[in-house]
CSV table of C-alpha atoms in Angstrom, one decimal:
chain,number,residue,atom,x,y,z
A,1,UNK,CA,-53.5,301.3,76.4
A,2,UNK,CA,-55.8,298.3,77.7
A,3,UNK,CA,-56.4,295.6,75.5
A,4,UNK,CA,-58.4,292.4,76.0
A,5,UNK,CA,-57.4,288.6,75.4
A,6,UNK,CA,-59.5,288.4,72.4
A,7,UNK,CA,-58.3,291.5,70.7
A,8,UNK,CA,-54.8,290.5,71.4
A,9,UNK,CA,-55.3,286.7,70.4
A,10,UNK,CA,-56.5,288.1,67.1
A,11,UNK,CA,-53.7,290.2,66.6
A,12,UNK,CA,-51.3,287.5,66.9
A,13,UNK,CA,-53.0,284.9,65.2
A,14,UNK,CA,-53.7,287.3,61.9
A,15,UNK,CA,-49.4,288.0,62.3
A,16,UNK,CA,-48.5,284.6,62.7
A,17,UNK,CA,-50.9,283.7,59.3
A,18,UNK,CA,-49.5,286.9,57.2
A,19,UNK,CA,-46.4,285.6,57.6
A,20,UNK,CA,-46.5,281.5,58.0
A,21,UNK,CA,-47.9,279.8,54.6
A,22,UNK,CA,-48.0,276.3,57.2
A,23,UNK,CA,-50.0,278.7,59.9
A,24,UNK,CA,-52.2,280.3,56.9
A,25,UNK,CA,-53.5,276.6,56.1
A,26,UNK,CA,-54.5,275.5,59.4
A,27,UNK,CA,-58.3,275.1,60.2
A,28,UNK,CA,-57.9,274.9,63.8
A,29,UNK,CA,-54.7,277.1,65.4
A,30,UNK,CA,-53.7,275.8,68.3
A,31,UNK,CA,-53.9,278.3,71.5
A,32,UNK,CA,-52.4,276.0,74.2
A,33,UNK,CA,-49.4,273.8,72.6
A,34,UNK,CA,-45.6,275.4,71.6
A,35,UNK,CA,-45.4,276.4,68.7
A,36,UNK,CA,-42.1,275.3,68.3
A,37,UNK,CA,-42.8,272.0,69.2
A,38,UNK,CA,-45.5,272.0,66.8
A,39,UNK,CA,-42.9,273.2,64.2
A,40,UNK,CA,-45.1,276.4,62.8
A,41,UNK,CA,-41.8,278.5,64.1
A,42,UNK,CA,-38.7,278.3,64.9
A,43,UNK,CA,-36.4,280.5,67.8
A,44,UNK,CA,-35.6,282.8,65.2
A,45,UNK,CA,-39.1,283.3,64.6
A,46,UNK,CA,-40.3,283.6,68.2
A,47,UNK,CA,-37.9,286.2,68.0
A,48,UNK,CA,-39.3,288.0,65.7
A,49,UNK,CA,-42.5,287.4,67.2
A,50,UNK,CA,-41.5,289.6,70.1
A,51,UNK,CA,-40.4,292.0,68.3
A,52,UNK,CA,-43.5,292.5,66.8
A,53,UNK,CA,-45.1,292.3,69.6
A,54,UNK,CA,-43.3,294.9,71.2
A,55,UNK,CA,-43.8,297.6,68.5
A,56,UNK,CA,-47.5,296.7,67.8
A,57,UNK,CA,-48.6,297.0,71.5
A,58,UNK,CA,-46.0,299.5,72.9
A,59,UNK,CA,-44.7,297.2,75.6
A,60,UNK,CA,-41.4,295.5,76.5
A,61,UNK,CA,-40.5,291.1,76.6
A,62,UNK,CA,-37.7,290.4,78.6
A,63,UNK,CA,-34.9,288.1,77.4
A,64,UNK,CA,-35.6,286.1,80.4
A,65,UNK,CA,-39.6,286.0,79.7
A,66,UNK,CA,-39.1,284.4,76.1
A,67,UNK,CA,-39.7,281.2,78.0
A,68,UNK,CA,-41.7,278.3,78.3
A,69,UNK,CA,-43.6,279.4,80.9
A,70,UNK,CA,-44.8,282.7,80.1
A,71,UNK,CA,-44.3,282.8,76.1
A,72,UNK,CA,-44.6,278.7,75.5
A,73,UNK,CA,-47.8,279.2,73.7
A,74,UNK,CA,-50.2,281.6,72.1
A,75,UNK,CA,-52.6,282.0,75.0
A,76,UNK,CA,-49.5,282.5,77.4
A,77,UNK,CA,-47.9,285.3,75.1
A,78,UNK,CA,-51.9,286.8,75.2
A,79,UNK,CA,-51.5,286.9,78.6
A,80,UNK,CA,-48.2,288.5,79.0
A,81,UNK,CA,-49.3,291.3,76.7
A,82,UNK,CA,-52.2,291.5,78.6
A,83,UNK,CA,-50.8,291.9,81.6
A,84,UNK,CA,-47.7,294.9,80.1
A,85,UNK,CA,-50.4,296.8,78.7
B,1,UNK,CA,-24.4,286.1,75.7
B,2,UNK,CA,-24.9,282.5,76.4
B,3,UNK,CA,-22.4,280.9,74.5
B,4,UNK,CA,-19.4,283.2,75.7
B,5,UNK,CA,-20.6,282.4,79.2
B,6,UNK,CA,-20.1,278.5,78.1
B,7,UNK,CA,-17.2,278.9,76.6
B,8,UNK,CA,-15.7,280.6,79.7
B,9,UNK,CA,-16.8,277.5,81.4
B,10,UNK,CA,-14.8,275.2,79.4
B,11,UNK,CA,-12.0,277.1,79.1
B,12,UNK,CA,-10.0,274.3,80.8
B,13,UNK,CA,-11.7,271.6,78.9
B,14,UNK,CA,-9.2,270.2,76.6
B,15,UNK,CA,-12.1,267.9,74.8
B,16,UNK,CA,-13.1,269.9,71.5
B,17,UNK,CA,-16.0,267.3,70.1
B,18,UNK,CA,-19.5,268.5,71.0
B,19,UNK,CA,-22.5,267.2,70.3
B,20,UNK,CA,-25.3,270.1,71.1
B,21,UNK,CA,-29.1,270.0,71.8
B,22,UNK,CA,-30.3,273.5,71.8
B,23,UNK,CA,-33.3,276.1,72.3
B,24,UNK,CA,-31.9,279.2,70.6
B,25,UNK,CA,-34.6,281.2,72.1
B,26,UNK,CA,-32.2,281.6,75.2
B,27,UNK,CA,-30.3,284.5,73.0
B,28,UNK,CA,-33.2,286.2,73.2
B,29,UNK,CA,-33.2,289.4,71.4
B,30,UNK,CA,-29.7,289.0,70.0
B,31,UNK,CA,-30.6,286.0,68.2
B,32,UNK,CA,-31.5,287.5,64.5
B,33,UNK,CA,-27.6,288.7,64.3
B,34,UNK,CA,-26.7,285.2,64.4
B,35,UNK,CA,-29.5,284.0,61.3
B,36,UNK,CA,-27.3,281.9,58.4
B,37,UNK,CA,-24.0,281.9,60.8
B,38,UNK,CA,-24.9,280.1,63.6
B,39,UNK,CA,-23.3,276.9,63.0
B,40,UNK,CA,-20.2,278.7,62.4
B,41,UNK,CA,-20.4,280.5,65.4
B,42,UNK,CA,-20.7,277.7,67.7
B,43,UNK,CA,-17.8,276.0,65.7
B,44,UNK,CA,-15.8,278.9,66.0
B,45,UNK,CA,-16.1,280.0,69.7
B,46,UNK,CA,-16.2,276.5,71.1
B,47,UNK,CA,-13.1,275.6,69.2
B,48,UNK,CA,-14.9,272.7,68.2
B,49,UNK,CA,-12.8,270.1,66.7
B,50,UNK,CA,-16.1,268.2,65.9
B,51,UNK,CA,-19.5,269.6,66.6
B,52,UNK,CA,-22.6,267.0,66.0
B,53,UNK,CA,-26.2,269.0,65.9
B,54,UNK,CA,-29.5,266.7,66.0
B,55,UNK,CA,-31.1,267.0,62.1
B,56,UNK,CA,-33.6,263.7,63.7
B,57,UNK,CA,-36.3,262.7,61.6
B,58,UNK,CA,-39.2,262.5,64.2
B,59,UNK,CA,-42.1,262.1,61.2
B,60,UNK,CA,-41.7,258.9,59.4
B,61,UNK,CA,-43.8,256.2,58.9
B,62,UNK,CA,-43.1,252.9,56.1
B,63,UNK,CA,-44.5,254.3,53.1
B,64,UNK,CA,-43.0,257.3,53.4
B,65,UNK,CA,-39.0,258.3,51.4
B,66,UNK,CA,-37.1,260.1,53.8
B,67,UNK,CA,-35.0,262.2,51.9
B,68,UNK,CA,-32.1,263.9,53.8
B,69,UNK,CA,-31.9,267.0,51.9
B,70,UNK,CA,-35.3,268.0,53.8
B,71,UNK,CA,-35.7,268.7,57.8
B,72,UNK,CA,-38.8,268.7,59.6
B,73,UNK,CA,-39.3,272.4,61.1
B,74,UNK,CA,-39.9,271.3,64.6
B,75,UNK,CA,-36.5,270.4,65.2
B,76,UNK,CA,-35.9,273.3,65.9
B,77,UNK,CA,-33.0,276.5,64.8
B,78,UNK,CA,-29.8,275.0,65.0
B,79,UNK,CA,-30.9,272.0,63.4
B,80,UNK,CA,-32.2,273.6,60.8
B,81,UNK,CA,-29.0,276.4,60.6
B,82,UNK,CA,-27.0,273.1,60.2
B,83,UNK,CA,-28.8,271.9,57.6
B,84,UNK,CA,-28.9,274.8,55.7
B,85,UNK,CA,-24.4,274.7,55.3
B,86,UNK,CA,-24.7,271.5,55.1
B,87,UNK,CA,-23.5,271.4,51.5
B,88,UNK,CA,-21.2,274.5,52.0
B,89,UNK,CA,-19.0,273.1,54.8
B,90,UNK,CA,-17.0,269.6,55.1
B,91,UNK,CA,-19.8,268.3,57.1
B,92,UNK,CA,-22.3,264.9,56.8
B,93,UNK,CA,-25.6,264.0,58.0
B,94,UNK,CA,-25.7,260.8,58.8
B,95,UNK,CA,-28.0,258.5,56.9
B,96,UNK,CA,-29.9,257.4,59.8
B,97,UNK,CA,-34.1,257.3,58.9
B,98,UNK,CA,-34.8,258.6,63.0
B,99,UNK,CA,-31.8,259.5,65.2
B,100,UNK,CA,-29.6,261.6,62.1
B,101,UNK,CA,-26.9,263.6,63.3
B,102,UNK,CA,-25.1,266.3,60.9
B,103,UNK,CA,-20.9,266.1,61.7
B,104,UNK,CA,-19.4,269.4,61.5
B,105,UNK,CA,-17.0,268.4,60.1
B,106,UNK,CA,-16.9,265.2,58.2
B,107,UNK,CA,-14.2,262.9,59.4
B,108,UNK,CA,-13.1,259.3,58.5
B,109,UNK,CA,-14.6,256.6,61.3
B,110,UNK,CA,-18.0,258.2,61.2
B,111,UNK,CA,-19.0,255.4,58.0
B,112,UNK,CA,-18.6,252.7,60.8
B,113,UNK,CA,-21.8,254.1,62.7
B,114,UNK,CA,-24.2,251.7,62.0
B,115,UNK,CA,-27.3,254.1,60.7
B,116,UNK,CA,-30.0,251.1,60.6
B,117,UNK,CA,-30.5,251.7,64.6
B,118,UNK,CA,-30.8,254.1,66.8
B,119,UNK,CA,-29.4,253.1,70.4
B,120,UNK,CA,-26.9,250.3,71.7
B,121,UNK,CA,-23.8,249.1,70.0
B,122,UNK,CA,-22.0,250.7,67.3
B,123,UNK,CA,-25.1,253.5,67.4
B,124,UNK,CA,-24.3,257.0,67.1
B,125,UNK,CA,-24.5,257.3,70.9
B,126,UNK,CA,-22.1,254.7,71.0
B,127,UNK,CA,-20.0,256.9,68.8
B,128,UNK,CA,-19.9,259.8,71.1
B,129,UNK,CA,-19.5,257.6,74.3
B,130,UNK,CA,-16.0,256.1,72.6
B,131,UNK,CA,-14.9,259.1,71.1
B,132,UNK,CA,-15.5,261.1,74.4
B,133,UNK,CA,-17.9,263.9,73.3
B,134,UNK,CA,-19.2,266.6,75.6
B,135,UNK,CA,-22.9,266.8,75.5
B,136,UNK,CA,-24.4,270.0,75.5
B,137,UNK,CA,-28.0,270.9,76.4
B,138,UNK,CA,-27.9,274.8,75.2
B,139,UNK,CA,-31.2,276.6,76.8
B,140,UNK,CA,-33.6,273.1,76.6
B,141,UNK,CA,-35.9,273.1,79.2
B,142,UNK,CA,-35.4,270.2,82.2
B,143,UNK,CA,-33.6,268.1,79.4
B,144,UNK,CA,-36.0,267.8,77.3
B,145,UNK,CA,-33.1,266.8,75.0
B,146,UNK,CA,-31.6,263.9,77.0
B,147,UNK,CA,-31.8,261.6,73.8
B,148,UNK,CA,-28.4,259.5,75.1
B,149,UNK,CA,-30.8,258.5,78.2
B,150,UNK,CA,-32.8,256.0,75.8
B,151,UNK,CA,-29.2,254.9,74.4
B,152,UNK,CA,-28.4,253.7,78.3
B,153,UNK,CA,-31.7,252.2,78.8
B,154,UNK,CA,-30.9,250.2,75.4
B,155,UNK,CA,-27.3,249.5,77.0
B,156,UNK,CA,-28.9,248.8,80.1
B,157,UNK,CA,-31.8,246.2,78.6
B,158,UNK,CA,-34.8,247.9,80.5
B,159,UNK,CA,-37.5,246.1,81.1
B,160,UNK,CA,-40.2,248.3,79.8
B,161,UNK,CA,-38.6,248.7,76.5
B,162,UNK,CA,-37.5,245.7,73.7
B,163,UNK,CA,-36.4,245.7,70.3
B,164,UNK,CA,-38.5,246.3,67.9
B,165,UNK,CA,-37.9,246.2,63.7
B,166,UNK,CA,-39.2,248.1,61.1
B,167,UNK,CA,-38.8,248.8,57.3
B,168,UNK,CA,-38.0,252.5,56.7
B,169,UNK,CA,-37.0,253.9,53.1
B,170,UNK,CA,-34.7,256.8,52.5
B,171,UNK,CA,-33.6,258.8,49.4
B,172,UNK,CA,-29.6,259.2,50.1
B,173,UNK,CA,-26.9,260.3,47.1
B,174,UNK,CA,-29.4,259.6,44.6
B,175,UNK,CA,-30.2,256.6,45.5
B,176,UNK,CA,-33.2,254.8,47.2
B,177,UNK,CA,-32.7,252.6,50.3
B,178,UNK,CA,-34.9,250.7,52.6
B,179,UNK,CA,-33.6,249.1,55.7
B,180,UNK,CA,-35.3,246.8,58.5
B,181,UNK,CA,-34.2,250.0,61.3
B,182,UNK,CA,-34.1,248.3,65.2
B,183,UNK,CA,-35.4,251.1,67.5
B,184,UNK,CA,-35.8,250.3,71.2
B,185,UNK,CA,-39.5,251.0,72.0
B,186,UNK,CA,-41.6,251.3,74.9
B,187,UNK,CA,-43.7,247.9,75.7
B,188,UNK,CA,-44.8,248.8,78.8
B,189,UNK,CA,-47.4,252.4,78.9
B,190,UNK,CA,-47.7,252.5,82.5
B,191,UNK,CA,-44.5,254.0,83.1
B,192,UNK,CA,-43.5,257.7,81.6
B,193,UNK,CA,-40.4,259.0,80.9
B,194,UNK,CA,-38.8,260.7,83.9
B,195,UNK,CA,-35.6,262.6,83.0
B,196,UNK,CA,-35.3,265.7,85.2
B,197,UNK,CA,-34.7,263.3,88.5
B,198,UNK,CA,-32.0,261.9,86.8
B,199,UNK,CA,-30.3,265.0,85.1
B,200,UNK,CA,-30.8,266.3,89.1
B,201,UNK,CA,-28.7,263.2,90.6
B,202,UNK,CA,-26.3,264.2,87.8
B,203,UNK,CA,-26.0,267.6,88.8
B,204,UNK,CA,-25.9,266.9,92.3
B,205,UNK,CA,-23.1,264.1,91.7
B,206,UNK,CA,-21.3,267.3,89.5
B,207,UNK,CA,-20.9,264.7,86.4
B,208,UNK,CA,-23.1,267.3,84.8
B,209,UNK,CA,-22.7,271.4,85.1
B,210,UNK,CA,-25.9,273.4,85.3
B,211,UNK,CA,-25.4,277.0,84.2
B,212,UNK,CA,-27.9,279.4,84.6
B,213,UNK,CA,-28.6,282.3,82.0
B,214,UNK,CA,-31.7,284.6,82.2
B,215,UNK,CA,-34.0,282.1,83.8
B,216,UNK,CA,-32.4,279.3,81.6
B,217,UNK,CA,-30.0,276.8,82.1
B,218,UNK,CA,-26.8,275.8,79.8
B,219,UNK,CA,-25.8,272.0,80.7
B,220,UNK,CA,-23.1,270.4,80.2
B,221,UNK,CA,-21.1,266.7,80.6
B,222,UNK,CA,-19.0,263.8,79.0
B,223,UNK,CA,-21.0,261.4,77.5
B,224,UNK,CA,-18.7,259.0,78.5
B,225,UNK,CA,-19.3,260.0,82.6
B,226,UNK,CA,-22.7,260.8,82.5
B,227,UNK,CA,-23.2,257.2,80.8
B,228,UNK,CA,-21.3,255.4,83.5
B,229,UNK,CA,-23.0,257.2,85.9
B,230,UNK,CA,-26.7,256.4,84.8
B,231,UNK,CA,-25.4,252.8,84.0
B,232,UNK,CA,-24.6,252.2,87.1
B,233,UNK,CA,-28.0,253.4,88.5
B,234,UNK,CA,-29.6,251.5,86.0
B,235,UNK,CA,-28.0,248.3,87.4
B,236,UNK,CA,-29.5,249.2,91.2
B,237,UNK,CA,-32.8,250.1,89.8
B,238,UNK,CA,-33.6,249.8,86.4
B,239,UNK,CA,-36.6,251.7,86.4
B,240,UNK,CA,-34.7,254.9,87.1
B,241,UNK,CA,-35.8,256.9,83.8
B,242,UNK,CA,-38.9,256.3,84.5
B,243,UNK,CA,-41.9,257.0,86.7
B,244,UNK,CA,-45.1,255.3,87.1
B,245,UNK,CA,-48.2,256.9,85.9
């Protein structure tokens, strides 16, 4: 199944909301800075976060992709969905 | 998993008192088992005679009471694992308002770390330089962790950096403190922060031990060699933590 960056981006933003009271109040979310850095989540929850992830959009993360470099921020996990499905 | 792969690295290592910076993303998927126990965990495989986890307070400002029963979120999972057993477990976090560390598990000589600074004589780094602690950098990217590096440039008396004072109040036992905290700040902007050259010479001099795991790395070294080491740098060159920018 083909999805776009927006659709996805959406996806994960509306998640990360549902589930994050400190997300939910945010006017602007940032796309492009860690979230963990940031402090919205922790590794436990990036964990989660993949999990979710991978059941919503029917694709597999790697151990070795939860990373900076591919997973480090929202538009980077957009663009590893992107780029399973 | 990561930490059995550590632990088989050590296995010779008769030191037992750790002081860990982590990214417990490097688990990966395996990572929810450990929710609630992970501080445990580490104690337990490590064998860890004393284990020290960084519960900082990175978000202060003068009018605001730290209060120690309360981390900030972006310290990260361990930290925030540690605080959680904090009251369950013979352990202390140290009433430092910036550079707190939580002792797993509480033992006598830790009162004579002087918590109204954060690097330099008698500072918590200072604590785990003489009481020979291995520092751990568990799945941090490029050392990102390196905090002891700004303890040596203290030692060191950089010249882009000078003591600086500042009031900071804190809510500790029940009680309401404020002291004049010495930090050791940057005066000079045109220089950055430049550990991953350092953590390289390091590795490449084998005080430290780079392991990788699933495109992550698990480092490891004696406080007391890697602070020699970069000392002695420090005294050739002592903008060597730094680059220009």
């Amino acid at each position: 199944m083909a999805v776009d960056n927006d659709e996805v981006r959406s996806i994960i933003v509306k998640y990360l909301k549902s589930g994050n009271p400190l997300f939910a109040r945010l006017d602007e979310i940032p796309l492009d800075e860690s979230l963990l850095e940031l402090g919205y989540i922790d590794s436990f929850g990036v964990i989660d976060l993949v999990a979710f992830l991978e059941g919503n959009f029917n694709i597999q993360i790697l151990d070795d992709e939860i990373n900076k470099e591919k997973f480090g921020s929202i538009n980077k996990m957009v663009a590893l969905v992107v780029s399973k499905s | 998993m990561p930490l059995d792969l550590l632990v088989s690295k050590l296995v010779d290592c008769t030191n037992r008192k750790f002081v860990i910076h982590s990214d417990l993303t490097i688990f990966g998927r395996a990572l929810p088992r450990y929710k609630g126990y992970a501080i445990n965990v580490f104690r337990q495989k490590l064998n860890a005679e004393l284990l020290a986890i960084p519960t900082f307070n990175l978000h202060t400002n003068h009018a605001k009471v730290i209060d120690f029963s309360i981390l900030d979120a972006s310290m990260g999972a361990l930290p925030l694992e540690a605080l959680s057993v904090l009251n369950h477990a013979n352990s202390i976090r140290l009433p430092n308002p910036i550079h707190s560390y939580t002792f797993f598990p509480s033992v006598r000589g830790l009162e004579k770390i002087d918590c109204s600074k954060s690097f330099g004589e008698k500072s918590v780094f200072d604590y785990f330089y003489e009481n020979n602690f291995l520092w751990v950098e568990f799945g941090t990217f490029s050392g990102d962790g390196l905090t002891l590096f700004h303890h040596l440039e203290c030692v060191a008396s950089v010249p882009y950096r000078k003591k600086i004072y500042f009031d900071r109040t804190f809510l500790y036992d029940g009680q309401v403190k404020t002291v004049a905290y010495e930090y050791y700040a940057r005066t000079d902007n045109s220089y950055a922060q430049n550990f991953s050259a350092a953590l390289e010479y390091l590795i490449d001099k084998g005080v430290v031990t780079s392991v990788a795991y699933n495109e992550r790395q698990i480092l490891y070294g004696s406080v007391k060699e890697i602070s020699l080491a970069i000392l002695a740098k420090l005294r050739c060159d002592p903008y060597f933590l730094v680059k220009k920018v």
